[in-house]
Structure formats: structure tokens, C-alpha cells
Tab-separated table of C-alpha atoms in Angstrom:
chain	number	residue	atom	x	y	z
A	1	MET	CA	16.577	-20.381	-23.244
A	2	ALA	CA	18.752	-20.949	-19.636
A	3	CYS	CA	16.254	-23.075	-17.756
A	4	CYS	CA	15.822	-22.454	-14.211
A	5	ALA	CA	17.807	-24.175	-11.234
A	6	ALA	CA	16.391	-26.023	-8.039
A	7	ASN	CA	16.539	-22.156	-5.920
A	8	ASN	CA	16.130	-18.601	-8.014
A	9	GLY	CA	17.153	-19.662	-11.189
A	10	ILE	CA	16.721	-17.185	-14.640
A	11	TYR	CA	14.320	-18.731	-17.545
A	12	ALA	CA	14.811	-16.811	-19.918
A	13	VAL	CA	13.929	-16.733	-23.602
A	14	VAL	CA	15.332	-13.606	-26.565
A	15	SER	CA	11.028	-13.865	-28.004
A	16	ARG	CA	9.580	-13.918	-24.021
A	17	ARG	CA	12.919	-12.455	-22.303
A	18	ALA	CA	11.094	-15.000	-19.354
A	19	ALA	CA	13.240	-14.818	-15.900
A	20	CYS	CA	11.662	-17.895	-13.727
A	21	CYS	CA	10.878	-17.529	-10.759
A	22	ASP	CA	12.199	-20.350	-8.009
A	23	ALA	CA	10.776	-21.206	-4.248
A	24	SER	CA	12.043	-18.258	-3.044
A	25	ASN	CA	12.352	-13.957	-4.986
A	26	GLY	CA	12.429	-15.207	-8.813
A	27	ILE	CA	11.748	-12.941	-11.240
A	28	TYR	CA	10.109	-13.572	-13.973
A	29	ALA	CA	10.272	-11.141	-16.769
A	30	VAL	CA	8.691	-11.130	-20.586
A	31	VAL	CA	9.326	-8.477	-22.642
A	32	SER	CA	5.657	-9.263	-24.276
A	33	ARG	CA	4.484	-8.378	-20.425
A	34	ARG	CA	7.455	-7.018	-19.292
A	35	ALA	CA	6.624	-8.681	-16.138
A	36	ALA	CA	8.862	-9.769	-12.996
A	37	TYR	CA	6.710	-12.576	-11.149
A	38	GLY	CA	7.672	-12.766	-7.331
A	39	ALA	CA	8.651	-16.187	-4.782
A	40	ALA	CA	7.299	-17.110	-1.994
A	41	SER	CA	8.644	-13.570	0.111
A	42	ASN	CA	8.456	-9.699	-1.569
A	43	GLY	CA	8.641	-10.796	-5.161
A	44	ILE	CA	7.296	-8.418	-7.287
A	45	TYR	CA	5.121	-8.943	-10.761
A	46	ALA	CA	5.058	-6.201	-13.404
A	47	VAL	CA	3.527	-5.874	-16.446
A	48	VAL	CA	3.558	-3.025	-18.250
A	49	ALA	CA	-0.046	-3.613	-19.940
A	50	ARG	CA	-0.902	-3.216	-16.657
A	51	THR	CA	2.341	-2.501	-14.865
A	52	VAL	CA	1.604	-4.327	-11.463
A	53	ALA	CA	4.201	-5.720	-8.328
A	54	CYS	CA	3.054	-9.108	-7.293
A	55	CYS	CA	3.297	-9.042	-2.959
A	56	ALA	CA	4.411	-11.614	-2.297
A	57	ALA	CA	4.275	-13.784	1.837
A	58	SER	CA	3.723	-10.163	3.488
A	59	ASN	CA	4.711	-6.484	2.579
A	60	GLY	CA	4.649	-7.005	-0.410
A	61	ILE	CA	3.147	-4.619	-3.614
A	62	TYR	CA	0.967	-4.843	-6.058
A	63	ALA	CA	0.736	-1.916	-8.216
A	64	VAL	CA	-1.364	-2.065	-11.647
A	65	VAL	CA	-1.279	1.646	-13.275
A	66	SER	CA	-4.824	1.554	-14.665
A	67	ARG	CA	-5.531	0.438	-11.057
A	68	HIS	CA	-2.698	1.873	-9.207
A	69	VAL	CA	-3.079	-0.297	-7.091
A	70	ALA	CA	-0.480	-1.803	-3.637
A	71	CYS	CA	-0.794	-4.833	-2.172
A	72	GLY	CA	-0.405	-5.474	1.357
A	73	GLY	CA	1.071	-8.407	3.234
A	74	ALA	CA	-0.045	-10.170	6.117
A	75	SER	CA	0.108	-7.326	7.669
A	76	ASN	CA	-0.635	-3.320	7.239
A	77	GLY	CA	-0.449	-3.346	3.947
A	78	ILE	CA	-1.477	-1.059	1.492
A	79	TYR	CA	-4.263	-1.295	-1.618
A	80	ALA	CA	-4.525	1.892	-3.955
A	81	VAL	CA	-6.755	2.070	-6.574
A	82	VAL	CA	-6.282	5.796	-8.430
A	83	ALA	CA	-10.226	5.128	-9.808
A	84	ARG	CA	-10.792	4.557	-6.276
A	85	HIS	CA	-7.781	5.498	-4.321
A	86	ALA	CA	-7.978	3.105	-1.993
A	87	ALA	CA	-5.730	2.416	0.079
A	88	CYS	CA	-5.786	-0.531	3.122
A	89	GLY	CA	-4.667	-0.484	6.486
A	90	GLY	CA	-3.488	-3.133	8.601
A	91	ALA	CA	-4.835	-4.799	12.036
A	92	SER	CA	-6.167	-1.540	13.725
A	93	ASN	CA	-7.573	1.735	12.693
A	94	GLY	CA	-6.305	0.981	8.798
A	95	SER	CA	-7.303	3.142	6.214
A	96	TYR	CA	-9.342	1.947	3.169
A	97	ALA	CA	-9.955	5.438	0.802
A	98	VAL	CA	-11.288	6.005	-2.359
A	99	ALA	CA	-11.668	8.918	-4.721
A	100	SER	CA	-15.292	8.969	-3.855
A	101	ARG	CA	-15.908	8.329	-1.268
A	102	PRO	CA	-12.513	7.651	1.152
A	103	VAL	CA	-13.317	4.829	3.596
A	104	ALA	CA	-11.021	4.173	6.912
A	105	CYS	CA	-10.297	-0.546	6.878
A	106	GLY	CA	-8.903	-2.130	9.865
A	107	GLY	CA	-8.933	-6.189	10.428
A	108	ALA	CA	-6.705	-8.503	12.127
A	109	SER	CA	-5.021	-10.307	9.463
A	110	ASN	CA	-5.717	-7.720	6.087
A	111	GLY	CA	-4.821	-10.213	3.332
A	112	ILE	CA	-5.550	-9.084	-0.078
A	113	TYR	CA	-7.321	-10.544	-3.000
A	114	ALA	CA	-7.789	-8.036	-5.789
A	115	VAL	CA	-9.854	-9.289	-9.280
A	116	VAL	CA	-9.241	-6.668	-11.980
A	117	SER	CA	-12.763	-7.922	-13.866
A	118	ARG	CA	-14.556	-6.661	-10.431
A	119	ARG	CA	-12.344	-4.650	-8.304
A	120	ALA	CA	-12.084	-6.778	-5.409
A	121	ALA	CA	-9.879	-7.073	-2.135
A	122	TYR	CA	-11.047	-9.151	-0.332
A	123	GLY	CA	-9.227	-9.779	3.707
A	124	GLY	CA	-7.999	-12.400	5.918
A	125	ALA	CA	-9.807	-14.479	8.513
A	126	SER	CA	-11.252	-11.334	10.022
A	127	ASN	CA	-11.259	-7.634	8.897
A	128	GLY	CA	-10.856	-8.410	5.204
A	129	ILE	CA	-11.624	-6.240	2.337
A	130	TYR	CA	-14.271	-7.373	-0.666
A	131	ALA	CA	-14.886	-5.143	-3.350
A	132	VAL	CA	-16.289	-5.140	-6.519
A	133	VAL	CA	-17.074	-2.234	-8.997
A	134	SER	CA	-20.664	-2.601	-9.966
A	135	ARG	CA	-21.317	-2.686	-5.996
A	136	HIS	CA	-18.107	-1.152	-4.885
A	137	VAL	CA	-18.596	-2.912	-2.041
A	138	ALA	CA	-15.362	-3.237	0.865
A	139	CYS	CA	-16.313	-6.139	3.893
A	140	GLY	CA	-15.005	-5.107	6.273
A	141	GLY	CA	-13.967	-8.477	9.039
A	142	ALA	CA	-14.909	-8.972	13.303
A	143	SER	CA	-13.655	-5.053	13.974
A	144	ASN	CA	-12.932	-1.833	12.045
A	145	GLY	CA	-13.682	-3.670	8.931
A	146	ILE	CA	-15.357	-1.659	5.551
A	147	TYR	CA	-18.675	-2.139	3.199
A	148	ALA	CA	-18.728	0.130	0.788
A	149	VAL	CA	-21.392	0.510	-2.268
A	150	VAL	CA	-21.758	2.963	-4.425
A	151	ALA	CA	-25.407	3.361	-4.432
A	152	ARG	CA	-24.526	4.006	-0.217
A	153	PRO	CA	-20.929	4.121	-0.338
A	154	VAL	CA	-20.527	2.877	3.170
A	155	ALA	CA	-17.861	2.458	5.684
A	156	CYS	CA	-18.876	0.496	8.986
A	157	GLY	CA	-16.656	0.421	11.919
A	158	GLY	CA	-15.103	-2.415	14.128
A	159	ALA	CA	-15.133	-2.969	17.770
A	160	SER	CA	-13.363	0.200	18.210
A	161	ASN	CA	-12.498	3.309	16.369
A	162	GLY	CA	-14.539	2.133	13.360
A	163	ILE	CA	-15.968	4.082	10.431
A	164	TYR	CA	-18.963	4.754	8.754
A	165	ALA	CA	-20.065	6.807	5.998
A	166	VAL	CA	-22.625	6.762	3.164
A	167	VAL	CA	-22.709	9.509	0.382
A	168	SER	CA	-25.986	10.271	0.518
A	169	ARG	CA	-25.862	10.653	4.175
A	170	ARG	CA	-21.963	11.419	5.064
A	171	VAL	CA	-21.977	9.500	7.832
A	172	ALA	CA	-19.561	7.926	9.897
A	173	CYS	CA	-20.396	5.433	13.061
A	174	CYS	CA	-18.576	5.605	16.226
A	175	ALA	CA	-16.968	2.264	17.702
A	176	ALA	CA	-16.762	1.662	20.980
A	177	ASN	CA	-14.228	4.817	21.641
A	178	ASN	CA	-13.503	7.741	20.233
A	179	GLY	CA	-15.401	7.408	17.517
A	180	SER	CA	-16.805	10.259	14.698
A	181	TYR	CA	-20.633	9.976	13.330
A	182	ALA	CA	-20.795	12.793	10.590
A	183	VAL	CA	-24.119	13.832	8.264
A	184	ALA	CA	-24.206	15.717	5.184
A	185	SER	CA	-27.846	17.092	6.579
A	186	ARG	CA	-26.224	17.510	9.906
A	187	PRO	CA	-22.219	16.780	10.105
A	188	VAL	CA	-22.510	14.904	13.520
A	189	ALA	CA	-19.492	13.651	15.212
A	190	CYS	CA	-20.483	11.325	18.325
A	191	CYS	CA	-18.766	10.160	21.228
A	192	ALA	CA	-17.565	7.265	22.695
A	193	ALA	CA	-17.015	6.327	25.924
A	194	SER	CA	-14.858	9.312	27.316
A	195	ASN	CA	-13.619	11.890	25.538
A	196	GLY	CA	-15.962	12.125	22.154
A	197	ILE	CA	-17.256	13.827	20.503
A	198	TYR	CA	-20.864	15.156	19.181
A	199	ALA	CA	-21.418	18.060	16.545
A	200	VAL	CA	-24.419	19.111	14.354
A	201	ALA	CA	-23.915	21.451	11.624
A	202	SER	CA	-27.074	23.736	13.213
A	203	ARG	CA	-25.432	23.351	16.511
A	204	PRO	CA	-21.678	22.769	16.239
A	205	VAL	CA	-21.775	21.431	20.048
A	206	ALA	CA	-19.347	19.776	21.321
A	207	TYR	CA	-20.045	17.385	24.024
A	208	GLY	CA	-17.625	15.861	27.023
A	209	GLY	CA	-17.597	12.190	28.780
A	210	ALA	CA	-17.103	11.960	32.566
A	211	SER	CA	-13.283	13.020	31.860
A	212	ASN	CA	-11.630	14.798	29.451
A	213	GLY	CA	-14.462	16.939	28.448
A	214	ILE	CA	-15.251	19.266	25.477
A	215	TYR	CA	-15.081	23.238	25.031
A	216	ALA	CA	-17.064	24.288	22.514
A	217	VAL	CA	-18.020	27.857	21.361
A	218	VAL	CA	-20.534	29.461	18.705
A	219	ALA	CA	-18.613	32.238	17.801
A	220	ARG	CA	-16.305	29.509	16.949
A	221	HIS	CA	-18.055	26.425	17.044
A	222	GLU	CA	-14.812	25.205	19.095
A	223	ALA	CA	-14.900	21.466	20.720
A	224	CYS	CA	-12.161	20.736	22.900
A	225	GLY	CA	-10.873	17.353	23.619
A	226	GLY	CA	-9.344	16.346	26.902
A	227	ALA	CA	-5.876	14.075	28.057
A	228	SER	CA	-6.848	11.136	25.097
A	229	ASN	CA	-8.686	10.915	22.371
A	230	GLY	CA	-9.930	13.873	22.738
A	231	ILE	CA	-11.779	16.034	19.822
A	232	TYR	CA	-11.547	19.582	18.653
A	233	ALA	CA	-13.792	21.546	16.078
A	234	VAL	CA	-14.067	24.379	14.444
A	235	VAL	CA	-17.265	25.452	12.130
A	236	ALA	CA	-14.852	27.802	9.849
A	237	ARG	CA	-12.314	25.215	10.099
A	238	HIS	CA	-14.685	22.180	10.617
A	239	VAL	CA	-11.348	20.392	12.417
A	240	ALA	CA	-12.077	17.901	14.872
A	241	TYR	CA	-8.100	16.706	16.626
A	242	GLY	CA	-7.940	13.693	18.470
A	243	GLY	CA	-6.070	12.734	21.665
A	244	ALA	CA	-3.328	10.081	22.317
A	245	SER	CA	-4.524	7.692	20.142
A	246	ASN	CA	-6.544	6.676	17.047
A	247	GLY	CA	-7.822	10.742	17.185
A	248	ILE	CA	-9.690	12.541	14.522
A	249	TYR	CA	-8.517	16.080	13.203
A	250	ALA	CA	-10.980	16.739	10.023
A	251	VAL	CA	-11.201	20.305	8.719
A	252	VAL	CA	-13.293	21.429	5.536
A	253	ALA	CA	-11.348	23.847	3.570
A	254	ARG	CA	-8.512	20.677	4.719
A	255	HIS	CA	-10.821	17.939	5.102
A	256	ALA	CA	-8.176	17.093	7.447
A	257	ALA	CA	-8.216	13.772	9.966
A	258	CYS	CA	-5.603	13.257	11.625
A	259	GLY	CA	-4.826	9.937	13.280
A	260	GLY	CA	-3.317	9.631	17.108
A	261	ALA	CA	-0.393	7.705	18.111
A	262	SER	CA	-0.525	4.587	16.117
A	263	ASN	CA	-2.912	3.742	12.734
A	264	GLY	CA	-4.199	7.456	12.372
A	265	ILE	CA	-5.826	9.219	9.846
A	266	TYR	CA	-4.651	13.164	8.366
A	267	ALA	CA	-6.899	13.632	5.337
A	268	VAL	CA	-7.394	17.318	3.148
A	269	ALA	CA	-9.562	17.446	0.231
A	270	SER	CA	-7.191	20.158	-1.229
A	271	ARG	CA	-4.935	17.789	-0.186
A	272	PRO	CA	-6.509	14.404	0.887
A	273	VAL	CA	-4.411	12.858	3.371
A	274	ALA	CA	-4.412	9.903	5.919
A	275	CYS	CA	-1.255	10.192	8.148
A	276	GLY	CA	0.084	6.923	9.918
A	277	GLY	CA	0.845	6.206	13.807
A	278	ALA	CA	3.902	4.845	14.874
A	279	SER	CA	4.300	1.624	12.375
A	280	ASN	CA	2.182	0.980	9.355
A	281	GLY	CA	0.636	4.380	9.097
A	282	ILE	CA	-0.694	5.878	6.276
A	283	TYR	CA	-0.597	9.454	4.687
A	284	ALA	CA	-1.908	10.488	1.585
A	285	VAL	CA	-2.024	14.078	-0.332
A	286	VAL	CA	-4.375	14.357	-3.590
A	287	SER	CA	-1.418	16.633	-5.320
A	288	ARG	CA	0.848	14.586	-4.217
A	289	ARG	CA	-0.638	11.563	-3.256
A	290	ALA	CA	1.233	10.895	-0.280
A	291	ALA	CA	1.739	7.523	1.828
A	292	CYS	CA	3.267	8.101	4.601
A	293	CYS	CA	5.606	4.796	5.870
A	294	ALA	CA	4.962	3.964	10.046
A	295	ALA	CA	8.372	2.222	11.270
A	296	ASN	CA	7.420	-1.052	9.086
A	297	ASN	CA	6.303	-1.602	5.914
A	298	GLY	CA	5.260	1.420	5.451
A	299	ILE	CA	4.409	3.368	1.808
A	300	TYR	CA	5.114	6.911	1.107
A	301	ALA	CA	3.315	7.736	-1.962
A	302	VAL	CA	3.012	11.097	-4.491
A	303	ALA	CA	1.347	11.764	-7.719
A	304	SER	CA	3.604	14.151	-9.180
A	305	ARG	CA	6.184	11.267	-7.881
A	306	PRO	CA	4.286	8.116	-6.087
A	307	VAL	CA	6.288	6.836	-3.912
A	308	ALA	CA	6.290	3.998	-2.078
A	309	CYS	CA	9.059	4.081	0.778
A	310	CYS	CA	10.912	1.366	2.301
A	311	ALA	CA	10.665	0.213	5.937
A	312	ALA	CA	12.438	-2.135	8.043
A	313	ASN	CA	11.869	-4.834	6.698
A	314	ASN	CA	10.934	-5.350	2.525
A	315	GLY	CA	9.302	-1.890	2.175
A	316	ILE	CA	9.186	-0.471	-1.164
A	317	TYR	CA	10.471	3.296	-2.510
A	318	ALA	CA	8.716	4.094	-5.801
A	319	VAL	CA	8.357	7.875	-7.508
A	320	ALA	CA	6.492	8.519	-10.667
A	321	SER	CA	9.475	11.092	-12.244
A	322	ARG	CA	11.530	7.837	-10.921
A	323	PRO	CA	9.292	5.273	-9.647
A	324	VAL	CA	11.204	3.231	-7.432
A	325	ALA	CA	11.616	0.216	-5.467
A	326	CYS	CA	14.216	0.590	-2.433
A	327	CYS	CA	15.776	-2.486	-1.383
A	328	ASP	CA	15.894	-3.780	2.237
A	329	ALA	CA	17.478	-6.065	4.683
A	330	SER	CA	16.621	-9.098	2.722
A	331	ASN	CA	15.053	-9.715	-1.085
A	332	GLY	CA	14.007	-5.911	-1.723
A	333	ILE	CA	13.797	-4.301	-4.728
A	334	TYR	CA	14.673	-1.184	-5.967
A	335	ALA	CA	13.455	0.456	-9.601
A	336	VAL	CA	13.227	3.335	-11.311
A	337	VAL	CA	11.693	4.535	-14.599
A	338	ALA	CA	14.142	6.705	-15.882
A	339	ARG	CA	16.714	4.354	-14.808
A	340	ALA	CA	13.755	0.877	-14.148
A	341	VAL	CA	16.452	-0.140	-11.082
A	342	ALA	CA	16.172	-3.155	-8.950
A	343	CYS	CA	18.511	-3.138	-6.112
A	344	CYS	CA	20.081	-6.240	-4.754
A	345	ALA	CA	18.509	-7.279	-1.006
A	346	ALA	CA	21.449	-9.379	1.018
A	347	ASN	CA	19.800	-12.420	-0.759
A	348	ASN	CA	18.157	-13.268	-3.899
A	349	GLY	CA	18.176	-9.550	-4.714
A	350	ILE	CA	17.553	-8.251	-8.249
A	351	TYR	CA	19.033	-4.970	-10.232
A	352	ALA	CA	17.400	-3.865	-12.800
A	353	VAL	CA	17.913	-0.590	-15.385
A	354	ALA	CA	15.481	0.786	-18.527
A	355	SER	CA	18.409	1.715	-19.976
A	356	ARG	CA	19.509	-1.314	-19.065
A	357	PRO	CA	17.481	-3.494	-17.683
A	358	VAL	CA	19.658	-5.525	-15.247
A	359	ALA	CA	19.679	-7.853	-12.135
A	360	CYS	CA	21.745	-8.249	-9.532
A	361	CYS	CA	23.278	-11.569	-8.249
A	362	ASP	CA	23.227	-11.710	-4.605
A	363	ALA	CA	25.255	-14.486	-2.457
A	364	SER	CA	23.576	-17.368	-3.367
A	365	ASN	CA	21.403	-17.753	-6.408
A	366	GLY	CA	20.643	-14.797	-7.705
A	367	ILE	CA	19.793	-13.029	-10.861
A	368	TYR	CA	21.835	-10.382	-13.223
A	369	ALA	CA	19.987	-9.775	-16.493
A	370	VAL	CA	21.004	-7.026	-19.664
A	371	VAL	CA	18.741	-6.021	-22.053
A	372	SER	CA	21.405	-4.674	-24.127
A	373	ARG	CA	22.982	-8.170	-23.156
A	374	ARG	CA	19.993	-9.966	-22.260
A	375	ALA	CA	21.989	-11.437	-19.353
A	376	ALA	CA	21.016	-13.322	-16.425
A	377	TYR	CA	24.137	-14.078	-14.229
A	378	GLY	CA	24.246	-16.889	-12.064
A	379	ALA	CA	24.950	-17.211	-7.587
A	380	ALA	CA	27.139	-19.594	-6.493
A	381	ASN	CA	24.529	-22.408	-6.169
A	382	ASN	CA	22.070	-23.400	-9.799
A	383	GLY	CA	22.612	-19.777	-11.084
A	384	ILE	CA	22.124	-18.888	-14.796
A	385	TYR	CA	24.075	-16.646	-17.333
A	386	ALA	CA	21.817	-15.681	-20.139
A	387	VAL	CA	23.221	-13.382	-23.115
A	388	VAL	CA	20.778	-12.887	-26.557
A	389	SER	CA	23.271	-13.407	-28.353
A	390	CYS	CA	24.302	-16.462	-26.693
A	391	PRO	CA	22.074	-17.701	-23.766
A	392	VAL	CA	24.311	-18.856	-21.361
A	393	ALA	CA	24.118	-21.207	-18.616
A	394	CYS	CA	26.758	-19.968	-15.975
A	395	CYS	CA	28.847	-22.665	-13.836
A	396	ALA	CA	28.991	-22.403	-10.053
A	397	ASP	CA	31.139	-23.022	-7.179
A	398	ASP	CA	33.291	-20.093	-9.504
A	399	ALA	CA	34.270	-22.327	-11.641
A	400	TRP	CA	33.176	-19.566	-14.371
A	401	ARG	CA	34.178	-21.727	-17.007
A	402	CYS	CA	30.467	-20.797	-19.072
A	403	PRO	CA	31.893	-19.484	-22.589
A	404	LEU	CA	30.549	-15.529	-23.099
A	405	PHE	CA	29.050	-16.626	-26.421
A	406	CYS	CA	27.534	-19.813	-27.720
A	407	PRO	CA	25.753	-20.831	-30.704
A	408	VAL	CA	22.326	-21.920	-28.342
A	409	THR	CA	19.634	-19.792	-29.433
A	410	VAL	CA	15.893	-19.215	-28.540
């Protein structure tokens, strides 16, 4: 057994094959649970039974096989569940999607709190998410929050660009600007102060504001938007097209909602898609289940190859055929199922491979482990070097006096 040192040490036990994490970016893995636990930032917590990746303070990932969940950090996180197909957005115009009820959620600080027994995701000070399986509820914050209930799957919009949807009524509530109001019995798009849309199935209508007016034709049932945040809808295609920012593009044949310059949504029934804007956007497709990475901390996932793309910092790149987590500038993760790889970043990274689960050591306090050798390799300070045949603690400061094998067993 090898004990953890002051920083980023390793604690491994043959019977449990556990790696103990330290103050930052540590790893905790157990064969029986195959769990990797992250430290204060960008850690990973995975369990085979649950296949879980735990998010750190920012831009983390929380995934569970039974729930397929990706948990976001302080801002612009992602929360997805296969049973619910939920993706939670960032500070504004986020996305919270559920297969039975695609919902868009936003909030000032996008924290995630998930509980398996209740399947609840709860947000931070404002615009958080609170979901419970018995009620399937997502509660929004001060602006752009989400409140959904299975009996009335509802998404409540905030101060701007909010969404209010109910399965029984299929309603999208307009916010202060460029909102949408739709009902199954009479699919309606409600106009905001400018460039809004008001459409009814019985009278597919597009109504313009003071500027950026609307052009509607019954033969084509079109509603054309103005210079910014306009709407373009067609009954044959059931299309609503958004303007420069926070627009909407929906098509019944494609069931698409297209976002604007930032934090938009693009969804299609044949391939339910949520398209991200300049930063922290979401791009999801049912056939591909894709979440597109934005400028920072985005996610790119595809069903055929569930992918999470690395953003500028601490991103994730995962693929089902080869679930991959890509390393970023610091504390990144690169994992592949075929190779089960976690790549080391600038500091305290991890490099693991299924055929030879490896944790790569970085400049300081790194980890190097191999299943065939079950080794944890120590860096310059407080490192650990352990081998199943001989759990060893490696000498620091380039001494390299540790034996490769020893009589100690665990």
C-alpha cells in the first residue's frame, strides 16, 4: 500500500486498486468500483457500475452510464441524462433538454447538484436546476430558469429569452425580448418588444414590432424577422428563424430551434439539436446526440460516438466507441474506452489506458499507473511509485533510489 503525500499523492491497494487524491487534481480509482475521484479543480470520478465522472470547481464532467450525465462547473456547465436527455446551460440562454420534454435553462451561476435516487440537479445562487424524478422538476433562478413537472413538463423563462413549455399545452413563454409562446392545440410564437413573432396554427401569423417587421404568407405561412432577433416560420416546414442573438429556428419536419450569436438553441426531432453560440453553446443530435463545444468549456457528444470536445480550458472530449476526455492546458483528461486513456495536462495530469490503465505524471506530483504493473509513478515532490508485485513509494528529488520490486504486499 502506498500512502498519499502532501500533494497529489497516490494511495493504491491491490485488493481495491485505489489511488488517493490530494489537495488538487488527484485521482482515486478502485477496481471494484473503477472510480477516479477529482480534486479541487477538473478532477474525474468514474465508477463502472455508474461510470461517473465528477466535476471539479469549474468545467467538470459528471457522467453516469445509467443516466449519462455531464455536470457543469461554476459557469456554462453541461447536465445530460439519457433517460431525460437533459443539458443545462450557462449564464444566459442555456439549455436544459429532456427527451420527453426538451427544456432550456439558464442562470447566473449554473451549479449542478444531482442525486440518483431523486435525479435532482440543483443550481447555484440564481438560475439553478432542481429536478426530481417523481415530479421531474427543474426549478429556475432569477432569470431564464427552468421549472418542469412531468404532469406539466414546464420550462419557465426568466427576464430575457426564457422558455415556458408544457407537454399538455406545449407552451414556450416569451421573455422580455424575442421570446416564443407555442401551444400544441394552437402552436403560438409570442412577440417581444421588437422583432417578435405571433403565430397560430389556425392562422399561422407573423407579427412585427416597431422595427424589424414581419413578412407572412399563408401559402407558405412565413414569418420573416428583421435586422435582429427576427422570426422566420413556415407551416410546411414549421420554421422560426432567429436574428443576431438569441433567435429561434424551429422546423416540425426537423423540429429545429436555431440560436443566435451566443447561447442559442438548434434542435431537430429527427436529430434534436441544440446549437451553441460564441461561447459555451450546446449542439445535440438524437441520432448523433451531439453537444457542440463553444469557445470555452463546451461539450460535443454523439450517440454513435458520444463526444465531449475540449474547450480552451479543462474541456472534455469523449466518444462512445472510444470515450475520450481531451486534456487542456492544465489538469485535462484524455480517456478512450478502447485505450481508456487520460492525458496529462501541464500540471498533475492523468494518462490511463484500459489495456494498460496509466496515470501519467506531470512536472510535479504526477501519477503513473499501469494495470499490468499497477504502478503509480511519483513526480519531483511527494510522488508515489507502486507495483502490484511490489507496491513502492518513489523517492523524490531525482534520487531514483526506489526498488522496482519489494516484499511489501497489499
